[in-house]
Coordinates of C-alpha atoms in Angstrom, one line a residue:
Chain A
M1 CA 42.2 54.3 74.2
K2 CA 40.4 53.2 71.1
Q3 CA 40.2 49.4 71.2
E4 CA 37.7 48.2 68.7
L5 CA 38.0 46.5 65.3
L6 CA 34.8 47.5 63.5
L7 CA 33.7 45.4 60.6
I8 CA 31.0 46.9 58.4
Q9 CA 29.0 44.4 56.3
G10 CA 26.7 45.4 53.5
T11 CA 24.1 43.6 51.4
L12 CA 26.7 41.0 50.3
P13 CA 28.4 40.1 53.6
D14 CA 31.9 38.7 53.2
M15 CA 32.2 35.8 55.7
G16 CA 35.9 35.3 54.8
L17 CA 36.6 38.9 55.8
Q18 CA 34.6 38.3 59.0
S19 CA 36.9 35.3 59.8
K20 CA 40.0 37.4 59.0
A21 CA 38.6 40.3 61.2
A22 CA 38.3 37.9 64.1
Q23 CA 41.9 36.8 63.7
L24 CA 43.2 40.3 63.3
A25 CA 41.3 41.5 66.5
L26 CA 42.9 38.7 68.5
K27 CA 46.4 39.4 67.2
G28 CA 46.0 43.2 67.6
H29 CA 44.4 43.0 71.1
L30 CA 41.2 44.6 69.8
T31 CA 37.6 43.9 70.4
L32 CA 35.7 42.8 67.3
R33 CA 32.4 44.4 66.5
V34 CA 30.4 43.6 63.4
I35 CA 27.8 46.1 62.1
S36 CA 25.5 45.4 59.2
G37 CA 24.0 48.2 57.1
A38 CA 22.3 45.7 54.8
N39 CA 18.8 46.7 55.9
L40 CA 19.7 50.4 55.3
E41 CA 21.1 49.7 51.9
A42 CA 17.8 48.2 50.9
A43 CA 15.7 51.0 52.5
T44 CA 17.6 54.0 51.3
A45 CA 19.8 54.8 48.4
D46 CA 21.7 57.6 50.1
D47 CA 25.2 56.4 50.9
G48 CA 25.9 59.7 52.6
A49 CA 23.1 59.0 55.2
I50 CA 24.6 55.6 55.9
A51 CA 28.1 57.1 56.3
K52 CA 26.7 59.7 58.8
A53 CA 24.9 57.0 60.7
L54 CA 28.2 55.1 61.1
I55 CA 30.0 58.1 62.6
P56 CA 28.9 57.5 66.3
Q57 CA 29.6 53.7 65.8
A58 CA 33.2 54.5 65.1
Q59 CA 33.9 56.3 68.4
N60 CA 36.0 53.5 69.8
A61 CA 37.4 52.1 66.6
R62 CA 41.1 51.7 66.0
V63 CA 40.5 49.7 62.8
I64 CA 37.5 49.8 60.4
L65 CA 37.2 47.2 57.7
A66 CA 34.5 46.6 55.0
P67 CA 34.3 44.4 51.9
A68 CA 35.0 46.5 48.8
T69 CA 31.5 46.2 47.3
T70 CA 30.3 49.1 45.1
R71 CA 28.2 50.7 47.8
L72 CA 30.7 50.2 50.6
R73 CA 33.4 51.7 48.4
A74 CA 31.3 54.8 48.2
I75 CA 30.3 54.8 51.9
L76 CA 33.7 54.2 53.4
P77 CA 35.4 57.2 51.8
M78 CA 32.6 59.4 53.1
L79 CA 33.0 57.9 56.6
A80 CA 36.8 58.3 56.3
W81 CA 36.4 62.0 55.5
Y82 CA 34.0 62.5 58.5
L83 CA 36.5 60.8 60.8
Q84 CA 39.5 62.5 59.1
A85 CA 41.0 59.0 58.8
G86 CA 43.2 57.3 56.3
L87 CA 41.6 54.7 54.0
T88 CA 43.2 52.1 51.8
A89 CA 41.2 50.8 48.9
D90 CA 40.6 47.2 47.9
C91 CA 43.3 45.4 50.0
T92 CA 44.3 41.9 49.1
H93 CA 46.2 41.1 52.3
L94 CA 46.0 42.4 55.9
D95 CA 48.2 42.0 59.0
I96 CA 48.3 43.6 62.3
S97 CA 51.0 44.2 64.9
P98 CA 50.4 43.5 68.6
D99 CA 50.0 47.2 69.2
G100 CA 47.2 47.4 66.7
T101 CA 49.1 48.9 63.7
L102 CA 47.3 47.6 60.6
L103 CA 49.5 46.6 57.6
Q104 CA 47.4 47.0 54.4
T105 CA 48.6 45.4 51.2
R106 CA 47.2 46.1 47.7
P107 CA 48.2 45.9 44.1
A108 CA 49.3 49.4 43.1
F109 CA 49.3 51.4 39.9
G110 CA 47.4 48.9 38.0
N111 CA 50.4 46.7 37.2
S112 CA 53.0 44.5 38.7
L113 CA 53.6 46.3 42.0
I114 CA 52.3 45.3 45.4
A115 CA 52.2 48.1 48.0
T116 CA 52.1 47.8 51.8
I117 CA 50.5 50.7 53.4
E118 CA 50.3 52.0 57.0
T119 CA 47.8 54.6 58.2
V120 CA 49.1 57.6 60.0
S121 CA 45.7 58.7 61.5
G122 CA 44.3 57.3 64.8
I123 CA 41.7 55.3 63.0
Q124 CA 42.9 52.9 60.4
M125 CA 40.4 52.1 57.6
A126 CA 40.5 49.7 54.7
T127 CA 38.2 48.1 52.2
V128 CA 39.0 44.6 51.3
R129 CA 38.5 42.9 48.0
P130 CA 35.5 40.6 48.4
G131 CA 36.3 36.9 48.5
T132 CA 40.0 37.4 49.4
F133 CA 40.0 35.5 52.6
P134 CA 38.8 31.9 53.2
V135 CA 35.9 31.4 55.6
S136 CA 36.9 29.7 58.8
E137 CA 34.7 28.0 61.3
G138 CA 32.7 30.1 63.7
A139 CA 32.5 33.2 61.4
E140 CA 28.7 32.9 61.4
Q141 CA 28.6 32.8 65.2
I142 CA 30.0 36.3 65.6
P143 CA 27.1 38.6 66.7
V144 CA 26.1 41.2 64.1
E145 CA 24.6 44.5 65.2
T146 CA 22.1 46.2 62.9
L147 CA 22.5 49.8 62.0
Q148 CA 19.5 52.0 62.6
E149 CA 19.0 55.3 60.8
K150 CA 16.4 57.7 59.5
P151 CA 15.7 57.5 55.8
A152 CA 17.4 60.1 53.7
Q153 CA 15.8 62.7 51.4
R154 CA 18.5 63.7 49.0
V155 CA 18.7 60.5 47.0
K156 CA 15.5 58.6 46.2
L157 CA 15.4 55.0 44.9
L158 CA 12.9 54.8 42.1
E159 CA 13.4 51.3 40.9
F160 CA 15.8 48.4 41.4
V161 CA 16.2 45.8 38.7
P162 CA 18.0 42.7 40.1
L163 CA 20.2 40.8 37.7
A164 CA 18.4 38.0 36.1
D165 CA 20.8 35.3 36.9
S166 CA 23.1 35.8 39.8
V167 CA 26.0 33.5 39.0
P168 CA 27.6 32.0 42.1
L169 CA 31.0 32.6 40.6
G170 CA 32.7 32.4 44.0
E171 CA 31.5 28.8 44.5
A172 CA 32.1 27.5 41.0
K173 CA 34.4 24.5 40.6
I174 CA 35.0 25.3 36.9
I175 CA 35.0 28.9 35.5
V176 CA 35.0 29.6 31.8
A177 CA 36.0 33.3 31.5
G178 CA 35.9 35.4 28.4
G179 CA 37.7 38.6 27.6
A180 CA 37.5 41.3 25.0
G181 CA 38.7 38.7 22.5
I182 CA 35.2 37.1 22.6
G183 CA 34.1 40.1 20.6
S184 CA 30.3 40.1 21.2
S185 CA 27.4 39.1 23.5
A186 CA 26.7 36.3 21.1
G187 CA 30.2 35.0 21.7
F188 CA 29.5 34.9 25.4
L189 CA 26.3 32.9 24.7
K190 CA 28.6 30.3 23.1
L191 CA 30.9 30.4 26.1
A192 CA 27.9 29.9 28.4
D193 CA 26.8 26.9 26.4
F194 CA 30.3 25.4 26.7
A195 CA 30.5 26.2 30.4
G196 CA 27.1 24.6 30.9
R197 CA 28.1 21.4 29.2
I198 CA 31.2 21.0 31.4
G199 CA 29.5 22.0 34.6
G200 CA 31.1 25.4 34.9
V201 CA 29.9 29.0 35.0
V202 CA 30.9 32.0 32.9
G203 CA 33.2 34.7 34.2
A204 CA 34.6 37.7 32.3
S205 CA 37.4 40.2 32.3
R206 CA 36.7 43.9 32.9
N207 CA 37.2 44.7 29.2
A208 CA 34.4 42.3 28.3
V209 CA 32.1 43.7 31.0
D210 CA 32.9 47.3 30.0
A211 CA 32.3 46.5 26.4
G212 CA 28.8 45.3 27.4
Y213 CA 29.1 41.7 26.4
V214 CA 28.2 40.4 29.8
P215 CA 26.9 41.8 33.1
Y216 CA 29.1 43.1 35.9
S217 CA 28.2 40.2 38.1
A218 CA 30.5 38.0 36.0
Q219 CA 33.5 40.2 36.4
V220 CA 36.6 38.5 37.7
G221 CA 39.5 40.6 38.9
M222 CA 40.6 43.5 40.9
T223 CA 37.3 45.5 40.5
G224 CA 35.2 42.4 40.2
I225 CA 35.1 39.1 42.2
T226 CA 38.1 37.1 43.4
V227 CA 37.8 33.4 42.5
C228 CA 39.7 30.2 43.2
P229 CA 38.1 27.4 41.3
K230 CA 39.7 24.0 40.6
L231 CA 39.8 24.9 36.9
Y232 CA 39.9 28.3 35.3
I233 CA 39.7 28.5 31.5
A234 CA 40.6 32.0 30.3
V235 CA 39.4 32.5 26.7
G236 CA 40.4 35.6 24.8
I237 CA 41.7 37.2 27.9
S238 CA 45.1 39.0 27.5
G239 CA 45.9 38.8 31.2
A240 CA 46.0 42.3 32.7
V241 CA 47.3 42.3 36.2
Q242 CA 44.0 43.5 37.5
H243 CA 42.4 40.3 36.1
L244 CA 45.2 38.0 37.2
A245 CA 44.8 39.3 40.8
G246 CA 41.3 37.9 40.8
M247 CA 42.0 34.4 39.5
S248 CA 45.6 33.5 40.3
G249 CA 44.5 31.4 43.2
S250 CA 42.9 28.9 40.8
T251 CA 44.2 25.3 41.1
T252 CA 44.7 24.8 37.3
V253 CA 44.6 27.5 34.7
I254 CA 44.1 27.0 31.0
A255 CA 44.6 29.8 28.5
I256 CA 43.2 30.0 25.0
N257 CA 44.3 33.1 23.1
S258 CA 45.1 34.0 19.5
D259 CA 48.0 36.1 20.6
P260 CA 51.0 33.9 21.6
K261 CA 52.5 36.9 23.4
A262 CA 49.5 37.4 25.7
P263 CA 50.7 37.7 29.3
I264 CA 47.9 35.2 30.4
F265 CA 50.2 32.3 29.1
Q266 CA 52.7 33.2 31.8
Y267 CA 50.0 32.5 34.4
A268 CA 48.6 29.4 32.8
D269 CA 49.4 25.7 33.3
Y270 CA 48.1 24.8 29.9
G271 CA 47.8 26.9 26.8
I272 CA 46.6 26.8 23.2
V273 CA 47.3 29.6 20.7
G274 CA 44.6 29.9 18.1
D275 CA 41.0 31.0 17.3
W276 CA 38.9 30.5 20.4
E277 CA 35.7 29.5 18.6
S278 CA 37.2 26.6 16.7
I279 CA 39.1 25.5 19.8
I280 CA 35.9 25.5 21.9
D281 CA 34.1 23.7 19.1
Q282 CA 36.8 21.0 19.1
L283 CA 36.7 20.7 22.9
M284 CA 32.9 20.3 22.9
E285 CA 33.3 17.6 20.3
E286 CA 35.9 15.7 22.3
L287 CA 34.0 16.0 25.5
S288 CA 30.6 14.9 24.0
Chain B
M1 CA 17.9 75.1 35.3
I2 CA 21.5 74.0 35.2
K3 CA 23.9 76.8 35.4
R4 CA 27.3 75.3 36.1
I5 CA 28.7 71.7 35.8
L6 CA 32.0 70.9 37.3
V7 CA 34.1 68.0 36.0
C8 CA 37.1 66.6 37.8
V9 CA 39.5 64.9 35.4
K10 CA 42.9 63.2 35.9
L11 CA 45.6 62.6 33.3
V12 CA 47.1 59.1 33.8
P13 CA 50.1 57.4 32.3
T14 CA 49.4 55.7 29.0
A15 CA 52.0 53.1 29.6
T16 CA 51.0 49.8 31.3
S17 CA 54.0 50.0 33.5
V18 CA 55.1 53.0 35.5
E19 CA 58.1 53.8 37.6
M20 CA 58.3 55.1 41.1
D21 CA 60.9 57.2 42.9
G22 CA 62.6 56.4 46.2
Q23 CA 59.6 57.6 48.2
F24 CA 57.2 55.3 46.4
R25 CA 55.7 58.2 44.5
L26 CA 54.6 57.6 41.0
K27 CA 57.0 59.2 38.5
R28 CA 54.8 61.3 36.3
D29 CA 57.5 63.0 34.3
G30 CA 58.6 61.5 31.1
T31 CA 55.6 59.2 30.6
S32 CA 52.9 60.1 28.1
L33 CA 49.6 61.0 29.6
Q34 CA 46.0 60.5 28.6
L35 CA 42.6 61.5 30.0
N36 CA 41.6 58.8 32.5
I37 CA 39.1 56.5 30.8
A38 CA 36.2 57.0 33.2
D39 CA 36.8 60.7 33.3
V40 CA 36.1 60.7 29.5
S41 CA 32.6 59.6 30.3
A42 CA 32.2 62.2 33.0
L43 CA 33.3 65.0 30.6
E44 CA 31.1 63.9 27.8
A45 CA 28.1 63.7 30.2
A46 CA 28.8 67.3 31.2
L47 CA 29.0 68.4 27.6
R48 CA 25.7 66.7 26.8
L49 CA 24.1 68.4 29.9
K50 CA 25.4 71.7 28.6
A51 CA 24.1 71.1 25.1
A52 CA 20.6 70.4 26.6
T53 CA 20.7 73.6 28.7
P54 CA 21.3 76.9 27.1
D55 CA 23.7 79.1 29.1
A56 CA 25.1 76.3 31.1
E57 CA 28.8 76.4 31.8
V58 CA 31.2 73.4 31.9
V59 CA 34.2 73.9 34.2
V60 CA 36.9 71.3 34.1
L61 CA 39.2 70.9 37.1
S62 CA 42.4 68.8 37.2
M63 CA 45.3 68.3 39.6
G64 CA 48.7 67.4 38.3
P65 CA 52.1 68.5 37.1
A66 CA 52.3 71.8 35.2
K67 CA 53.1 70.0 31.9
T68 CA 49.6 68.5 31.8
S69 CA 48.2 71.9 30.9
Q70 CA 49.1 71.2 27.2
T71 CA 46.8 68.2 27.1
L72 CA 44.1 70.0 29.2
Q73 CA 44.1 72.9 26.8
E74 CA 42.6 70.6 24.1
L75 CA 39.5 70.3 26.2
Y76 CA 38.5 73.9 25.2
A77 CA 38.1 72.6 21.7
L78 CA 35.5 70.1 22.9
G79 CA 33.4 72.8 24.5
A80 CA 34.7 73.3 28.0
D81 CA 34.2 76.9 29.1
R82 CA 37.0 77.0 31.7
V83 CA 39.8 74.5 32.3
I84 CA 41.6 74.8 35.6
L85 CA 44.7 73.0 36.7
L86 CA 45.7 72.8 40.3
S87 CA 49.4 72.4 40.1
D88 CA 52.0 72.7 42.8
P89 CA 55.1 70.6 43.6
A90 CA 53.9 70.6 47.2
L91 CA 50.9 68.5 46.1
A92 CA 53.1 65.5 44.9
G93 CA 52.6 62.2 46.7
A94 CA 49.1 63.0 48.0
D95 CA 47.0 60.0 49.0
S96 CA 43.3 60.1 48.3
F97 CA 42.6 62.1 51.5
A98 CA 45.1 64.9 50.7
T99 CA 44.0 64.8 47.0
A100 CA 40.3 65.3 48.0
K101 CA 41.3 68.1 50.4
A102 CA 43.2 69.9 47.6
L103 CA 40.4 69.5 45.1
V104 CA 37.8 70.7 47.6
A105 CA 39.9 73.8 48.3
A106 CA 40.0 74.5 44.5
I107 CA 36.3 73.7 44.1
R108 CA 35.4 76.2 46.8
C109 CA 37.2 78.9 44.8
L110 CA 35.0 78.2 41.8
G111 CA 31.7 79.2 43.2
D112 CA 28.3 77.4 43.1
F113 CA 27.6 74.5 40.8
D114 CA 24.7 72.2 40.1
C115 CA 26.6 69.0 39.5
L116 CA 30.1 67.7 40.1
L117 CA 30.9 64.9 37.7
C118 CA 34.0 62.6 37.9
G119 CA 35.1 59.2 36.7
R120 CA 34.4 56.4 39.1
R121 CA 38.1 55.5 39.5
A122 CA 41.4 56.3 37.9
I123 CA 43.2 53.5 36.1
D124 CA 46.6 54.2 37.7
A125 CA 45.8 53.9 41.4
E126 CA 42.3 52.5 41.2
T127 CA 41.2 53.6 44.7
G128 CA 37.9 55.1 43.5
Q129 CA 37.8 56.9 46.8
I130 CA 37.9 60.5 45.7
P131 CA 34.2 60.8 44.7
G132 CA 33.0 59.8 48.2
Q133 CA 35.6 62.0 49.9
L134 CA 34.6 65.0 47.8
A135 CA 30.9 64.5 48.4
A136 CA 31.4 64.3 52.2
A137 CA 33.7 67.3 52.3
L138 CA 31.4 69.4 50.2
G139 CA 28.3 68.2 52.1
I140 CA 26.5 67.2 49.0
P141 CA 24.7 63.9 48.1
A142 CA 26.4 61.5 45.7
V143 CA 25.7 58.5 43.5
T144 CA 28.7 56.5 42.4
N145 CA 29.0 54.0 39.5
V146 CA 26.6 55.9 37.3
Q147 CA 25.9 54.4 33.8
Q148 CA 23.4 56.8 32.5
L149 CA 22.3 60.3 33.6
T150 CA 19.8 63.0 32.6
A151 CA 18.8 66.3 34.1
R152 CA 15.3 66.5 35.7
D153 CA 13.6 69.3 37.6
N154 CA 16.0 70.4 40.3
G155 CA 18.2 67.3 40.1
F156 CA 19.2 64.3 38.1
L157 CA 18.0 60.9 37.2
C158 CA 20.7 58.3 37.1
Q159 CA 21.2 54.6 36.7
R160 CA 23.7 53.0 39.1
R161 CA 25.4 49.7 38.4
L162 CA 25.7 47.5 41.5
E163 CA 26.8 43.9 41.9
N164 CA 23.3 42.5 42.2
G165 CA 21.4 44.7 39.9
T166 CA 20.8 48.2 38.6
A167 CA 19.2 51.0 40.6
Q168 CA 17.3 53.9 39.1
L169 CA 17.8 56.9 41.3
E170 CA 16.7 60.5 41.6
I171 CA 19.2 62.9 43.2
A172 CA 18.7 66.6 44.2
A173 CA 21.2 69.2 43.0
P174 CA 23.8 70.2 43.9
C175 CA 25.3 66.7 43.9
L176 CA 28.2 64.5 42.9
L177 CA 27.9 61.8 40.3
S178 CA 30.8 59.4 39.5
V179 CA 30.5 57.9 36.0
C180 CA 31.5 54.4 34.7
E181 CA 34.0 53.8 31.9
Y182 CA 32.5 53.7 28.4
T183 CA 29.2 55.3 29.4
Y184 CA 29.6 58.1 26.9
P185 CA 32.2 58.1 24.2
L186 CA 34.0 61.5 24.0
R187 CA 33.1 63.7 21.0
L188 CA 35.7 64.9 18.6
P189 CA 36.6 68.6 18.4
G190 CA 34.9 70.5 15.6
I191 CA 36.4 73.3 13.6
M192 CA 34.5 76.0 15.5
G193 CA 35.7 74.5 18.8
K194 CA 39.3 74.4 17.6
R195 CA 39.1 78.0 16.6
R196 CA 37.6 79.1 19.9
A197 CA 40.2 77.1 21.8
R198 CA 43.1 79.0 20.2
D199 CA 42.9 82.0 22.4
K200 CA 42.0 80.2 25.6
Q201 CA 44.5 79.3 28.3
V202 CA 44.4 76.8 31.1
E203 CA 44.0 78.6 34.4
V204 CA 46.8 77.4 36.7
L205 CA 46.2 77.6 40.5
T206 CA 48.8 76.9 43.1
A207 CA 48.2 75.3 46.5
V208 CA 48.6 78.7 48.2
A209 CA 46.2 80.3 45.8
V210 CA 43.4 78.0 46.9
G211 CA 44.3 78.5 50.6
L212 CA 46.1 75.2 51.3
S213 CA 48.9 75.2 53.9
A214 CA 52.0 73.1 53.4
E215 CA 50.9 70.7 56.2
E216 CA 47.8 69.9 54.2
C217 CA 49.5 69.1 51.0
G218 CA 51.0 66.0 49.3
L219 CA 52.8 63.4 51.4
R220 CA 52.6 65.6 54.6
G221 CA 48.9 66.0 54.3
S222 CA 48.3 62.3 53.6
K223 CA 46.7 59.9 56.1
T224 CA 48.3 56.8 54.6
K225 CA 51.9 56.0 53.9
V226 CA 53.4 53.4 51.5
I227 CA 56.0 51.6 53.6
R228 CA 57.0 48.9 51.1
V229 CA 56.6 48.1 47.4
D230 CA 57.2 44.6 46.1
T231 CA 57.3 43.5 42.5
R232 CA 54.9 40.8 41.6
A233 CA 56.9 38.0 40.1
P234 CA 55.7 37.3 36.6
G235 CA 55.2 33.8 35.3
L236 CA 54.1 32.0 38.4
R237 CA 53.1 29.0 36.4
K238 CA 54.9 27.1 33.7
C239 CA 52.7 26.9 30.7
R240 CA 52.6 23.7 28.7
Y241 CA 51.3 24.3 25.2
C242 CA 49.2 21.5 24.0
E243 CA 46.2 20.4 21.8
T244 CA 42.6 20.2 22.7
D245 CA 42.8 16.5 23.6
V246 CA 45.0 17.3 26.6
L247 CA 42.6 20.1 27.7
A248 CA 39.6 17.7 27.4
E249 CA 41.5 15.3 29.6
K250 CA 42.1 18.1 32.2
I251 CA 38.5 19.1 32.1
R252 CA 37.4 15.5 32.7
E253 CA 39.7 15.2 35.7
V254 CA 38.2 18.2 37.4
Q255 CA 34.6 17.0 36.6
L256 CA 35.2 13.7 38.5

């Protein structure tokens, strides 16, 4: 009988997920094992090689979880194929029955639906949106095994350029997030200036990131980071469900948008309709 | 030298809201469809590789309802050499595992290729799992989240966007590359292309034609099952419209 809950952590370990995995293992009568492939991710660029190295580790797994980082979202589907197991992407909620059946919940079809999914294969696999679960005490004390593997030949890493400023978005008390409505990289510099003055950091919607205004590290939402700051100021963000999913846990939400019909206002505590630049100018003046 | 580039594309609903049937399957009839936004980049990347390599062939593969062939036919005008639609009612309701299985069966019918390009995720289901599953099933290396790619020697150079930076990678052919949205804007069809497209037909393949059994297809062949769907309640907060002085006050409160 397969009795393990295997958590795979990558370069960016999700301690909240580690806490959640411990709770799920307890409730589902499974043994928790944590494996880190972080050293491999640094050493080799071949996700397929990492997936293969994980196959023997999954021998006794009933559940396999991993944070939905870019690399693990590539590695887990490969591993799922090798194990012929079902895999649910980017879950936002997990539960388990005492017999070890994993209930996986995720937003579906990019809109207002939330689907709960069960796996019909023996091994149940899911990636989990990073930052979804709060870190509970003791998560750091869970022993982590390191994955060993031979370097791969088929993909070669030539160069890695780290992001200049890694914004600790997940820890920020105040986030000033911009959307496509900001219109340019220069606009984002202005937002950054404002954020800096009020002790916040800059976030962004996917549209703003895809448009190239701001790096991916700033992306809040379903395919970015999930945040829950004390104050979230959404500027020029229409409020696609994918974005809302990443910030709806914020204590207070302020929306600034020129379109009075923008859905973001339905998810905000305070709102101003108007040109974002003049509103930010006015705010800076009042706060100076 | 590149001989054949395969591109997997999906047509997705243009509407922001979609309906589902009693079995939690996406209703794909009656909604207008467009090429998935990341797949646009993959297709354009393939057409550029073809332009740089004489005699290279671009083969587009899609899976979906029969009616999508109308939209897919337009891809001939852009320069696709073959457009293939895997379409069978039996394939409806497939999860990513069953979808990958079906696509792999079709890909195996198409012969050798140098590169398999696809979008990094579809905007309807957003699992982004198909690229990894295809690569594992086909036994080829893969790089996901590609933002730039060029052919080099017997492989490709590509730039991969990660959370903490950008990786410059070299990958040997044959391989799979999944491309990010807006990496390459899709070209417009030219007059020559439109003329050439007139006599070309989308090749339609059934599940049986690619060697799939009924047990491998659709809901039956899936490894995951949707057991419940809830509607997310809109308007979780009550918005109070105000002036900047109220906002400034709120910001000061949080700063304390």
